[in-house]
Coordinates of C-alpha atoms in Angstrom, one line a residue:
M1 CA 85.4 89.4 138.1
L2 CA 88.4 86.8 136.9
K3 CA 85.7 84.0 136.8
E4 CA 83.3 86.0 135.5
N5 CA 85.8 87.2 132.4
F6 CA 86.8 83.1 132.0
N7 CA 83.4 82.0 131.8
K8 CA 82.5 84.6 128.9
L9 CA 85.7 83.7 127.2
L10 CA 84.5 80.1 127.4
D11 CA 81.1 81.1 126.3
T12 CA 82.7 83.1 123.1
G13 CA 84.8 80.2 122.0
I14 CA 81.7 78.3 122.2
A15 CA 80.0 80.6 120.2
L16 CA 82.7 81.0 117.6
S17 CA 83.0 77.2 117.2
N18 CA 79.0 77.5 115.8
V19 CA 79.8 80.3 112.9
H20 CA 80.8 79.8 109.5
D21 CA 80.1 83.3 108.0
L22 CA 83.1 85.4 108.1
D23 CA 81.6 88.7 108.0
K24 CA 79.6 87.4 111.3
L25 CA 82.9 85.5 112.8
L26 CA 84.7 88.6 112.8
D27 CA 81.9 90.8 114.1
L28 CA 81.3 88.3 117.2
I29 CA 85.0 88.4 117.8
L30 CA 85.3 92.2 117.8
S31 CA 82.1 92.4 120.1
K32 CA 83.4 90.3 122.4
A33 CA 86.8 91.8 122.6
Q34 CA 84.7 95.3 123.2
E35 CA 82.7 93.5 125.7
L36 CA 85.7 91.7 127.7
T37 CA 87.8 94.9 127.6
N38 CA 85.2 97.1 128.4
A39 CA 86.2 99.3 124.8
D40 CA 84.0 101.7 123.4
S41 CA 85.0 101.5 119.7
G42 CA 86.9 98.6 117.8
S43 CA 88.1 97.2 114.2
I44 CA 89.2 94.5 112.7
Y45 CA 91.5 94.5 109.4
L46 CA 92.5 91.4 107.6
V47 CA 95.9 91.1 105.8
E48 CA 95.7 90.5 102.4
K49 CA 99.2 90.4 100.6
D50 CA 101.1 93.6 101.9
K51 CA 97.8 95.7 102.7
L52 CA 95.5 95.6 105.6
I53 CA 91.9 95.7 104.9
F54 CA 89.1 97.2 107.3
K55 CA 86.7 94.2 107.5
T56 CA 84.1 95.4 110.7
S57 CA 83.8 98.3 113.0
R58 CA 81.9 98.5 116.5
S59 CA 81.4 101.7 118.0
N60 CA 79.1 102.7 121.2
T61 CA 79.7 105.7 120.7
Y62 CA 78.4 105.6 116.8
F63 CA 75.5 103.3 117.3
K64 CA 74.1 105.9 119.9
R65 CA 74.5 108.6 117.7
W66 CA 73.5 107.4 114.2
G67 CA 72.2 103.8 115.1
E68 CA 73.6 100.5 114.1
A69 CA 72.7 100.0 110.5
E70 CA 73.6 103.6 109.7
T71 CA 77.0 103.3 111.0
R72 CA 77.9 100.2 109.3
K73 CA 76.6 101.8 106.0
L74 CA 79.2 104.7 106.7
F75 CA 82.5 102.4 107.5
Q76 CA 82.7 100.2 104.4
S77 CA 85.5 98.4 103.7
F78 CA 88.9 100.3 103.0
E79 CA 92.3 99.3 102.5
M80 CA 95.6 100.7 103.3
P81 CA 99.4 99.6 103.2
I82 CA 101.0 97.5 105.7
T83 CA 103.9 99.9 107.3
K84 CA 105.3 100.4 110.6
S85 CA 104.4 104.0 110.3
S86 CA 100.4 103.2 110.9
I87 CA 99.8 101.6 114.5
S88 CA 98.0 98.7 112.9
G89 CA 100.4 98.1 110.2
Y90 CA 103.3 98.1 112.8
V91 CA 101.7 95.2 115.2
A92 CA 100.8 93.4 111.8
I93 CA 104.6 93.5 110.9
T94 CA 106.0 93.0 114.7
K95 CA 103.3 90.5 115.7
Q96 CA 103.6 92.5 118.9
P97 CA 100.4 93.8 120.5
I98 CA 100.5 97.8 121.8
N99 CA 99.0 99.4 124.6
I100 CA 98.7 102.9 124.1
P101 CA 97.3 104.7 127.3
D102 CA 96.9 108.3 125.0
V103 CA 97.7 108.6 121.4
Q104 CA 98.3 111.9 121.9
K105 CA 101.3 111.2 123.9
I106 CA 103.3 108.8 121.0
P107 CA 106.7 110.1 121.3
A108 CA 107.9 111.9 117.8
D109 CA 110.7 109.6 117.4
C110 CA 108.5 106.5 117.9
D111 CA 108.1 104.0 114.9
Y112 CA 104.6 104.5 114.5
Q113 CA 102.3 107.4 114.8
Y114 CA 98.5 108.4 115.5
N115 CA 96.5 109.4 112.5
D116 CA 93.6 111.5 113.4
S117 CA 91.9 112.1 110.0
F118 CA 89.4 109.7 110.9
D119 CA 88.5 111.2 114.4
K120 CA 88.2 114.6 112.6
K121 CA 86.0 113.3 109.7
Y122 CA 83.3 111.1 112.2
G123 CA 83.6 113.8 115.2
Y124 CA 85.3 111.0 117.8
V125 CA 87.9 111.4 120.0
T126 CA 90.4 108.6 120.5
I127 CA 92.5 108.5 123.5
S128 CA 93.7 104.6 124.6
M129 CA 93.9 102.0 122.0
L130 CA 94.8 98.4 122.2
V131 CA 96.0 97.0 119.1
V132 CA 96.7 92.8 118.5
P133 CA 98.0 90.8 116.0
M134 CA 95.9 87.5 114.8
T135 CA 98.0 84.9 114.0
D136 CA 97.4 81.8 112.8
R137 CA 98.3 78.2 113.6
E138 CA 102.2 79.0 111.8
N139 CA 102.4 82.4 113.5
Q140 CA 101.5 84.2 110.3
T141 CA 99.5 87.8 110.9
I142 CA 96.2 87.5 109.4
G143 CA 94.5 90.3 110.9
V144 CA 95.0 93.2 113.4
L145 CA 92.0 93.6 116.2
Q146 CA 92.3 97.1 117.5
L147 CA 90.5 98.2 120.8
I148 CA 89.8 102.0 121.2
N149 CA 88.9 103.8 124.3
S150 CA 88.7 101.9 127.2
M151 CA 85.6 102.8 129.3
D152 CA 87.5 101.6 132.6
G153 CA 90.5 104.1 132.0
D154 CA 93.1 101.2 132.3

């Protein structure tokens, strides 16, 4: 399994070097991250000044429910302020990845909390999250990769 994942990672690196369109590149990064972690869904946000800009999303659940084209229409770009109160904002600020086994069990005194408004609006149930900062060579946060609902259970 480790060798297989390593080979997938190498293949991904080769594929990424050949993509020059930012939207396609972000979608490829998300797709491969989702595949490597066996996550049901995921999103990428890019940092623009003091905001996180939602750029792309992939969801096996939604692709099955509505199809890929319709899902992409529903989830157009939006933005949110970068603050420690949101999970993605916290990761963007601290540059520390967060692995949350169950978003409903985040302690009330934690710096960040899970906002379930998206789940309620679109009929989704988020359980686990892996949220990772995307940094440049100067270690500046340029984005956040968010993977949702591990299909492996860990």
